[in-house]
Amino acid sequence: MTDTSFPAGDLLKGKRGLIMGVANKNSIAWGIAQQLAAQGAELAFSYQEALEKRVRGLAESIGQDFLIPADVTNDDEMEACFKTLQARWGTIDFLVHAIAFAGKDELQGSFTHNTTRLGFQRAMDISAFSFVDAAKRASAIMPSKENGGGAMVCLTYLGSERVVPNYNVMGVAKAALEASTRYIARDLGPEGIRVNAISAGPMRTLAMAGISGGKTLMKTGKDWSMLKEDTTMEGVAGAALYLLSDLGKSCTGEVLHVDAGFHAVGVPDISEDE
Ligand code: NAP
């Protein structure tokens, strides 16, 4: 399906989880799904109605057939999604949240002037609150601490911590998502559930295509990074595997940067600017 390769093994043998946010073969959620399946996990996919055919084709290509419609803004669909999971599996061991949305008009130009009340609310609802809601529902069907607990990851971006041109309201939503990750991690920690975020560098996906100046973000993300390379799907999916498997024991409430070191650069080498 892609030219990416994901190491096989049995780190997640016997584990089951929900993947939210596969739109196509370039989706970060799809890279993560392939990695988790290669390590023995059984997966369910939630999707927005219109995408069923595409998501079904991808899921079947890795031997998975459990698909559940769920628009994260729809309480009834979210309720039904987790009820369906519980009915078929009883419990789930992990949750992957790779969902975000902001209007195109808001992903360009002035944050101050272009952000409407409705646009702000929508970006926060879909990109941040949906993780709080999904975490609440998922934790209710995760095993007890004595029986292994569970793990969750969401996807974020550096625009939450620093100003990135055109990222605008999405940066604010990602800041809320990261703060939510820490609060959820504290609440669920005693239940043996670990909750972390992966801050991925720029990657060519549908969501990225919606951001004005995305090409510059990609180029800068590579040229100014420590590794002088693009963020790879293998790297992001590998981080998810670490955080969702027992490899990630003791790690919770963390925002793990997987961006070729870009986040830690203060000033790029002068020679790179010439
Ligand atoms: P993507 O393939 O477009 O995935 C975004 C997903 O969000 C899509 O499946 C989309 O479904 C879903 N979504 C949007 N609104 C929804 C709703 N109301 N209900 C349910 N699902 C909804 O793009 P991606 O880049 O892989 O994004 C995944 C995550 O990674 C996002 O949180 C994004 O912010 C984050 N991230 C991306 C990058 C990057 O450079 N690409 C970097 C760091 C973090 P529809 O297509 O049906 O709307």
Tab-separated table of C-alpha atoms and ligand atoms in Angstrom:
chain	number	residue	atom	x	y	z
A	1	MET	CA	0.000	0.000	0.000
A	2	THR	CA	2.813	2.430	0.859
A	3	ASP	CA	6.566	2.090	0.557
A	4	THR	CA	6.905	2.417	4.313
A	5	SER	CA	8.019	-0.615	6.274
A	6	PHE	CA	6.912	-1.428	9.777
A	7	PRO	CA	8.780	-3.935	11.935
A	8	ALA	CA	6.805	-7.089	12.677
A	9	GLY	CA	6.652	-8.771	16.075
A	10	ASP	CA	4.280	-9.619	18.865
A	11	LEU	CA	4.531	-6.619	21.165
A	12	LEU	CA	0.760	-6.143	20.880
A	13	LYS	CA	-0.302	-9.745	20.508
A	14	GLY	CA	-3.701	-10.223	22.146
A	15	LYS	CA	-4.295	-6.460	22.386
A	16	ARG	CA	-7.205	-4.633	20.810
A	17	GLY	CA	-7.748	-0.983	20.138
A	18	LEU	CA	-9.618	1.742	18.308
A	19	ILE	CA	-8.003	3.867	15.607
A	20	MET	CA	-9.768	7.196	15.013
A	21	GLY	CA	-8.804	9.315	12.011
A	22	VAL	CA	-7.948	7.241	8.956
A	23	ALA	CA	-8.996	9.256	5.889
A	24	ASN	CA	-6.672	7.736	3.283
A	25	LYS	CA	-3.373	5.909	2.842
A	26	ASN	CA	-1.398	9.040	3.768
A	27	SER	CA	-3.147	9.526	7.107
A	28	ILE	CA	-0.947	9.355	10.178
A	29	ALA	CA	-3.607	7.106	11.740
A	30	TRP	CA	-3.103	4.668	8.873
A	31	GLY	CA	0.680	4.542	9.377
A	32	ILE	CA	0.122	3.883	13.077
A	33	ALA	CA	-2.536	1.246	12.313
A	34	GLN	CA	-0.158	-0.641	10.032
A	35	GLN	CA	2.577	-0.607	12.678
A	36	LEU	CA	0.257	-1.776	15.452
A	37	ALA	CA	-1.188	-4.546	13.259
A	38	ALA	CA	2.335	-5.669	12.323
A	39	GLN	CA	2.924	-6.177	16.060
A	40	GLY	CA	-0.127	-8.398	16.433
A	41	ALA	CA	-2.849	-5.922	17.455
A	42	GLU	CA	-6.460	-6.352	16.483
A	43	LEU	CA	-7.916	-3.041	15.319
A	44	ALA	CA	-11.227	-1.263	14.990
A	45	PHE	CA	-11.498	1.878	12.866
A	46	SER	CA	-13.902	4.754	13.363
A	47	TYR	CA	-14.599	6.985	10.389
A	48	GLN	CA	-16.896	9.701	9.093
A	49	GLU	CA	-19.713	8.145	7.057
A	50	ALA	CA	-18.551	9.353	3.641
A	51	LEU	CA	-15.195	7.611	4.012
A	52	GLU	CA	-16.454	4.078	4.649
A	53	LYS	CA	-15.405	2.578	1.319
A	54	ARG	CA	-11.873	3.921	1.468
A	55	VAL	CA	-11.317	3.013	5.125
A	56	ARG	CA	-12.783	-0.463	4.603
A	57	GLY	CA	-10.362	-1.135	1.736
A	58	LEU	CA	-7.388	-0.070	3.827
A	59	ALA	CA	-8.494	-2.031	6.904
A	60	GLU	CA	-9.046	-5.185	4.875
A	61	SER	CA	-5.562	-4.868	3.363
A	62	ILE	CA	-4.161	-5.591	6.841
A	63	GLY	CA	-6.725	-8.240	7.712
A	64	GLN	CA	-9.052	-6.059	9.802
A	65	ASP	CA	-12.798	-5.733	9.267
A	66	PHE	CA	-14.147	-3.883	12.308
A	67	LEU	CA	-15.402	-0.469	11.172
A	68	ILE	CA	-17.635	1.889	13.132
A	69	PRO	CA	-19.038	5.223	11.916
A	70	ALA	CA	-18.351	8.082	14.336
A	71	ASP	CA	-18.363	11.792	13.709
A	72	VAL	CA	-16.761	13.090	16.906
A	73	THR	CA	-19.166	16.046	17.054
A	74	ASN	CA	-22.128	13.672	17.288
A	75	ASP	CA	-22.776	12.369	20.828
A	76	ASP	CA	-25.114	9.621	19.640
A	77	GLU	CA	-22.541	8.272	17.188
A	78	MET	CA	-19.788	8.402	19.821
A	79	GLU	CA	-22.007	6.571	22.299
A	80	ALA	CA	-22.894	3.952	19.689
A	81	CYS	CA	-19.242	3.569	18.650
A	82	PHE	CA	-18.032	2.590	22.113
A	83	LYS	CA	-21.127	0.446	22.758
A	84	THR	CA	-20.341	-1.456	19.550
A	85	LEU	CA	-16.733	-1.933	20.653
A	86	GLN	CA	-17.856	-3.218	24.026
A	87	ALA	CA	-20.452	-5.531	22.495
A	88	ARG	CA	-17.912	-7.204	20.208
A	89	TRP	CA	-14.759	-7.156	22.320
A	90	GLY	CA	-15.823	-6.441	25.915
A	91	THR	CA	-12.726	-4.348	26.536
A	92	ILE	CA	-10.156	-2.389	24.528
A	93	ASP	CA	-6.498	-1.962	25.417
A	94	PHE	CA	-5.642	1.196	23.504
A	95	LEU	CA	-6.993	4.251	21.707
A	96	VAL	CA	-5.396	6.275	18.896
A	97	HIS	CA	-6.864	9.753	18.328
A	98	ALA	CA	-5.642	11.348	15.069
A	99	ILE	CA	-8.405	13.842	14.370
A	100	ALA	CA	-8.334	17.568	13.776
A	101	PHE	CA	-10.273	20.177	11.861
A	102	ALA	CA	-10.308	23.927	11.308
A	103	GLY	CA	-11.903	25.900	8.491
A	104	LYS	CA	-9.678	26.829	5.541
A	105	ASP	CA	-10.346	30.545	6.075
A	106	GLU	CA	-8.978	30.239	9.575
A	107	LEU	CA	-5.807	28.472	8.515
A	108	GLN	CA	-4.345	31.503	6.792
A	109	GLY	CA	-3.299	35.057	7.459
A	110	SER	CA	-4.038	36.834	10.705
A	111	PHE	CA	-5.080	34.696	13.656
A	112	THR	CA	-6.467	37.776	15.356
A	113	HIS	CA	-8.606	38.894	12.450
A	114	ASN	CA	-9.588	35.613	10.825
A	115	THR	CA	-10.724	33.608	13.847
A	116	THR	CA	-14.505	33.636	14.281
A	117	ARG	CA	-16.361	32.466	17.367
A	118	LEU	CA	-17.822	29.563	15.440
A	119	GLY	CA	-14.470	28.644	13.866
A	120	PHE	CA	-12.774	28.718	17.266
A	121	GLN	CA	-15.463	26.553	18.827
A	122	ARG	CA	-15.404	24.070	15.955
A	123	ALA	CA	-11.611	23.693	15.971
A	124	MET	CA	-11.626	23.193	19.745
A	125	ASP	CA	-14.545	20.773	19.640
A	126	ILE	CA	-13.213	18.504	16.890
A	127	SER	CA	-9.486	18.780	17.618
A	128	ALA	CA	-9.342	18.941	21.421
A	129	PHE	CA	-12.632	18.119	23.172
A	130	SER	CA	-13.086	15.007	21.051
A	131	PHE	CA	-10.031	13.498	22.743
A	132	VAL	CA	-11.460	14.219	26.210
A	133	ASP	CA	-14.740	12.624	25.159
A	134	ALA	CA	-13.111	9.599	23.514
A	135	ALA	CA	-10.772	9.121	26.491
A	136	LYS	CA	-13.724	9.093	28.890
A	137	ARG	CA	-15.578	6.526	26.812
A	138	ALA	CA	-12.498	4.383	26.108
A	139	SER	CA	-11.345	4.300	29.727
A	140	ALA	CA	-14.763	2.918	30.731
A	141	ILE	CA	-14.075	-0.206	28.663
A	142	MET	CA	-10.361	-0.659	29.393
A	143	PRO	CA	-9.189	-3.477	31.677
A	144	SER	CA	-8.583	-2.732	35.354
A	145	LYS	CA	-5.050	-1.868	36.461
A	146	GLU	CA	-4.628	-5.427	37.785
A	147	ASN	CA	-5.548	-6.729	34.352
A	148	GLY	CA	-3.137	-4.545	32.424
A	149	GLY	CA	-4.884	-1.156	32.237
A	150	GLY	CA	-4.659	0.631	28.907
A	151	ALA	CA	-2.964	3.332	26.857
A	152	MET	CA	-3.998	6.248	24.652
A	153	VAL	CA	-2.232	8.565	22.231
A	154	CYS	CA	-3.273	11.675	20.364
A	155	LEU	CA	-1.480	13.598	17.640
A	156	THR	CA	-0.329	17.177	18.056
A	157	TYR	CA	1.996	19.693	16.423
A	158	LEU	CA	4.561	22.286	17.522
A	159	GLY	CA	2.167	25.096	16.552
A	160	SER	CA	0.770	24.611	20.074
A	161	GLU	CA	4.013	25.793	21.668
A	162	ARG	CA	5.348	28.274	19.129
A	163	VAL	CA	3.861	30.568	16.544
A	164	VAL	CA	3.704	28.927	13.124
A	165	PRO	CA	2.427	31.014	10.198
A	166	ASN	CA	-1.161	30.145	9.195
A	167	TYR	CA	-1.527	27.377	11.799
A	168	ASN	CA	-3.501	29.895	13.849
A	169	VAL	CA	-6.576	28.501	15.609
A	170	MET	CA	-5.266	24.974	15.180
A	171	GLY	CA	-2.261	25.937	17.317
A	172	VAL	CA	-4.626	27.051	20.056
A	173	ALA	CA	-6.616	23.821	19.743
A	174	LYS	CA	-3.410	21.755	19.912
A	175	ALA	CA	-2.353	23.620	23.071
A	176	ALA	CA	-5.727	22.616	24.556
A	177	LEU	CA	-5.227	19.047	23.350
A	178	GLU	CA	-1.810	18.804	25.012
A	179	ALA	CA	-3.085	20.269	28.281
A	180	SER	CA	-6.036	17.886	28.118
A	181	THR	CA	-3.592	15.000	27.644
A	182	ARG	CA	-1.910	15.872	30.937
A	183	TYR	CA	-5.178	16.251	32.854
A	184	ILE	CA	-6.578	13.011	31.433
A	185	ALA	CA	-3.285	11.273	32.261
A	186	ARG	CA	-3.579	12.382	35.871
A	187	ASP	CA	-7.193	11.279	36.175
A	188	LEU	CA	-6.649	7.874	34.592
A	189	GLY	CA	-3.185	7.148	36.001
A	190	PRO	CA	-4.513	5.430	39.136
A	191	GLU	CA	-6.516	3.114	36.839
A	192	GLY	CA	-3.327	2.032	35.091
A	193	ILE	CA	-4.147	3.929	31.911
A	194	ARG	CA	-1.307	5.890	30.287
A	195	VAL	CA	-2.123	8.934	28.149
A	196	ASN	CA	0.391	10.641	25.879
A	197	ALA	CA	0.640	12.886	22.824
A	198	ILE	CA	2.945	12.607	19.828
A	199	SER	CA	4.030	15.948	18.412
A	200	ALA	CA	4.791	15.031	14.814
A	201	GLY	CA	6.727	17.166	12.356
A	202	PRO	CA	5.014	18.225	9.104
A	203	MET	CA	3.791	15.300	6.982
A	204	ARG	CA	2.025	15.244	3.619
A	205	THR	CA	-1.579	14.416	4.485
A	206	LEU	CA	-5.042	15.810	3.727
A	207	ALA	CA	-4.996	17.818	6.964
A	208	MET	CA	-1.650	19.352	6.014
A	209	ALA	CA	-3.008	20.257	2.562
A	210	GLY	CA	-5.629	22.420	4.294
A	211	ILE	CA	-2.981	24.683	5.840
A	212	SER	CA	-1.950	27.662	3.760
A	213	GLY	CA	1.823	27.572	3.144
A	214	GLY	CA	2.040	23.873	3.963
A	215	LYS	CA	4.877	23.414	1.468
A	216	THR	CA	7.007	25.952	3.327
A	217	LEU	CA	6.257	24.164	6.585
A	218	MET	CA	7.436	20.897	5.040
A	219	LYS	CA	10.614	22.441	3.614
A	220	THR	CA	11.530	24.344	6.765
A	221	GLY	CA	10.687	21.305	8.873
A	222	LYS	CA	13.329	19.387	6.969
A	223	ASP	CA	15.988	22.035	6.282
A	224	TRP	CA	16.101	23.381	9.835
A	225	SER	CA	15.743	20.035	11.562
A	226	MET	CA	18.683	18.458	13.358
A	227	LEU	CA	18.505	15.345	11.212
A	228	LYS	CA	18.056	17.350	7.971
A	229	GLU	CA	15.230	15.088	6.937
A	230	ASP	CA	11.457	14.929	6.786
A	231	THR	CA	9.557	13.390	9.646
A	232	THR	CA	8.884	9.780	8.676
A	233	MET	CA	5.755	7.709	9.088
A	234	GLU	CA	7.959	4.934	10.503
A	235	GLY	CA	9.171	7.314	13.220
A	236	VAL	CA	5.710	8.488	14.188
A	237	ALA	CA	4.218	4.988	14.068
A	238	GLY	CA	7.183	3.653	16.047
A	239	ALA	CA	6.577	6.267	18.735
A	240	ALA	CA	2.925	5.193	18.888
A	241	LEU	CA	3.998	1.569	19.247
A	242	TYR	CA	6.312	2.533	22.106
A	243	LEU	CA	3.619	4.551	23.884
A	244	LEU	CA	0.841	1.986	23.388
A	245	SER	CA	2.799	-1.149	24.232
A	246	ASP	CA	4.518	-2.217	27.437
A	247	LEU	CA	7.712	-0.634	26.049
A	248	GLY	CA	6.169	2.634	27.183
A	249	LYS	CA	5.612	1.544	30.794
A	250	SER	CA	6.033	4.467	33.228
A	251	CYS	CA	5.540	7.035	30.462
A	252	THR	CA	2.393	9.138	30.795
A	253	GLY	CA	1.338	12.773	30.549
A	254	GLU	CA	4.088	13.267	27.959
A	255	VAL	CA	4.237	15.167	24.669
A	256	LEU	CA	6.810	13.238	22.654
A	257	HIS	CA	8.299	15.202	19.751
A	258	VAL	CA	8.901	13.131	16.639
A	259	ASP	CA	10.061	15.800	14.213
A	260	ALA	CA	13.717	15.119	13.372
A	261	GLY	CA	14.714	17.432	16.230
A	262	PHE	CA	13.094	20.556	14.758
A	263	HIS	CA	11.371	21.524	18.025
A	264	ALA	CA	14.669	21.949	19.880
A	265	VAL	CA	16.336	24.281	17.365
A	266	GLY	CA	16.451	27.896	18.514
A	267	VAL	CA	18.217	29.467	15.535
A	268	PRO	CA	19.019	27.601	12.304
A	269	ASP	CA	22.646	27.527	11.062
A	270	ILE	CA	23.385	30.730	9.178
A	271	SER	CA	24.719	28.770	6.222
A	272	GLU	CA	21.278	27.203	5.748
A	273	ASP	CA	19.753	30.629	5.223
A	274	GLU	CA	22.134	31.667	2.500
B	1	NAP	P1	-5.794	13.327	7.834
B	1	NAP	O1	-5.391	12.123	7.114
B	1	NAP	O2	-6.592	14.367	7.101
B	1	NAP	O3	-6.556	12.900	9.168
B	1	NAP	C1	-7.418	13.772	9.879
B	1	NAP	C2	-8.608	12.963	10.266
B	1	NAP	O4	-9.506	13.719	11.097
B	1	NAP	C3	-9.422	12.520	9.049
B	1	NAP	O5	-9.651	11.132	9.112
B	1	NAP	C4	-10.703	13.303	9.219
B	1	NAP	O6	-11.823	12.692	8.644
B	1	NAP	C5	-10.801	13.297	10.722
B	1	NAP	N1	-11.870	14.171	11.174
B	1	NAP	C6	-12.017	15.508	10.979
B	1	NAP	N2	-13.177	15.918	11.513
B	1	NAP	C7	-13.770	14.825	12.058
B	1	NAP	C8	-14.973	14.596	12.763
B	1	NAP	N3	-15.840	15.590	13.017
B	1	NAP	N4	-15.257	13.350	13.184
B	1	NAP	C9	-14.421	12.328	12.941
B	1	NAP	N5	-13.260	12.472	12.272
B	1	NAP	C10	-12.946	13.709	11.839
B	1	NAP	O7	-4.524	14.136	8.377
B	1	NAP	P2	-3.355	13.735	9.398
B	1	NAP	O8	-2.280	14.700	9.110
B	1	NAP	O9	-3.088	12.297	9.375
B	1	NAP	O10	-3.969	14.153	10.801
B	1	NAP	C11	-4.063	13.275	11.909
B	1	NAP	C12	-3.676	14.007	13.178
B	1	NAP	O11	-2.284	14.298	13.135
B	1	NAP	C13	-4.395	15.340	13.377
B	1	NAP	O12	-4.672	15.511	14.753
B	1	NAP	C14	-3.342	16.338	12.942
B	1	NAP	O13	-3.531	17.624	13.496
B	1	NAP	C15	-2.108	15.655	13.488
B	1	NAP	N6	-0.817	16.120	12.974
B	1	NAP	C16	-0.602	16.180	11.628
B	1	NAP	C17	0.630	16.630	11.171
B	1	NAP	C18	0.919	16.736	9.690
B	1	NAP	O14	1.875	17.401	9.320
B	1	NAP	N7	0.154	16.108	8.816
B	1	NAP	C19	1.643	16.995	12.078
B	1	NAP	C20	1.376	16.902	13.442
B	1	NAP	C21	0.147	16.459	13.877
B	1	NAP	P3	-12.461	13.411	7.357
B	1	NAP	O15	-11.422	13.390	6.280
B	1	NAP	O16	-13.679	12.609	7.080
B	1	NAP	O17	-12.795	14.823	7.777
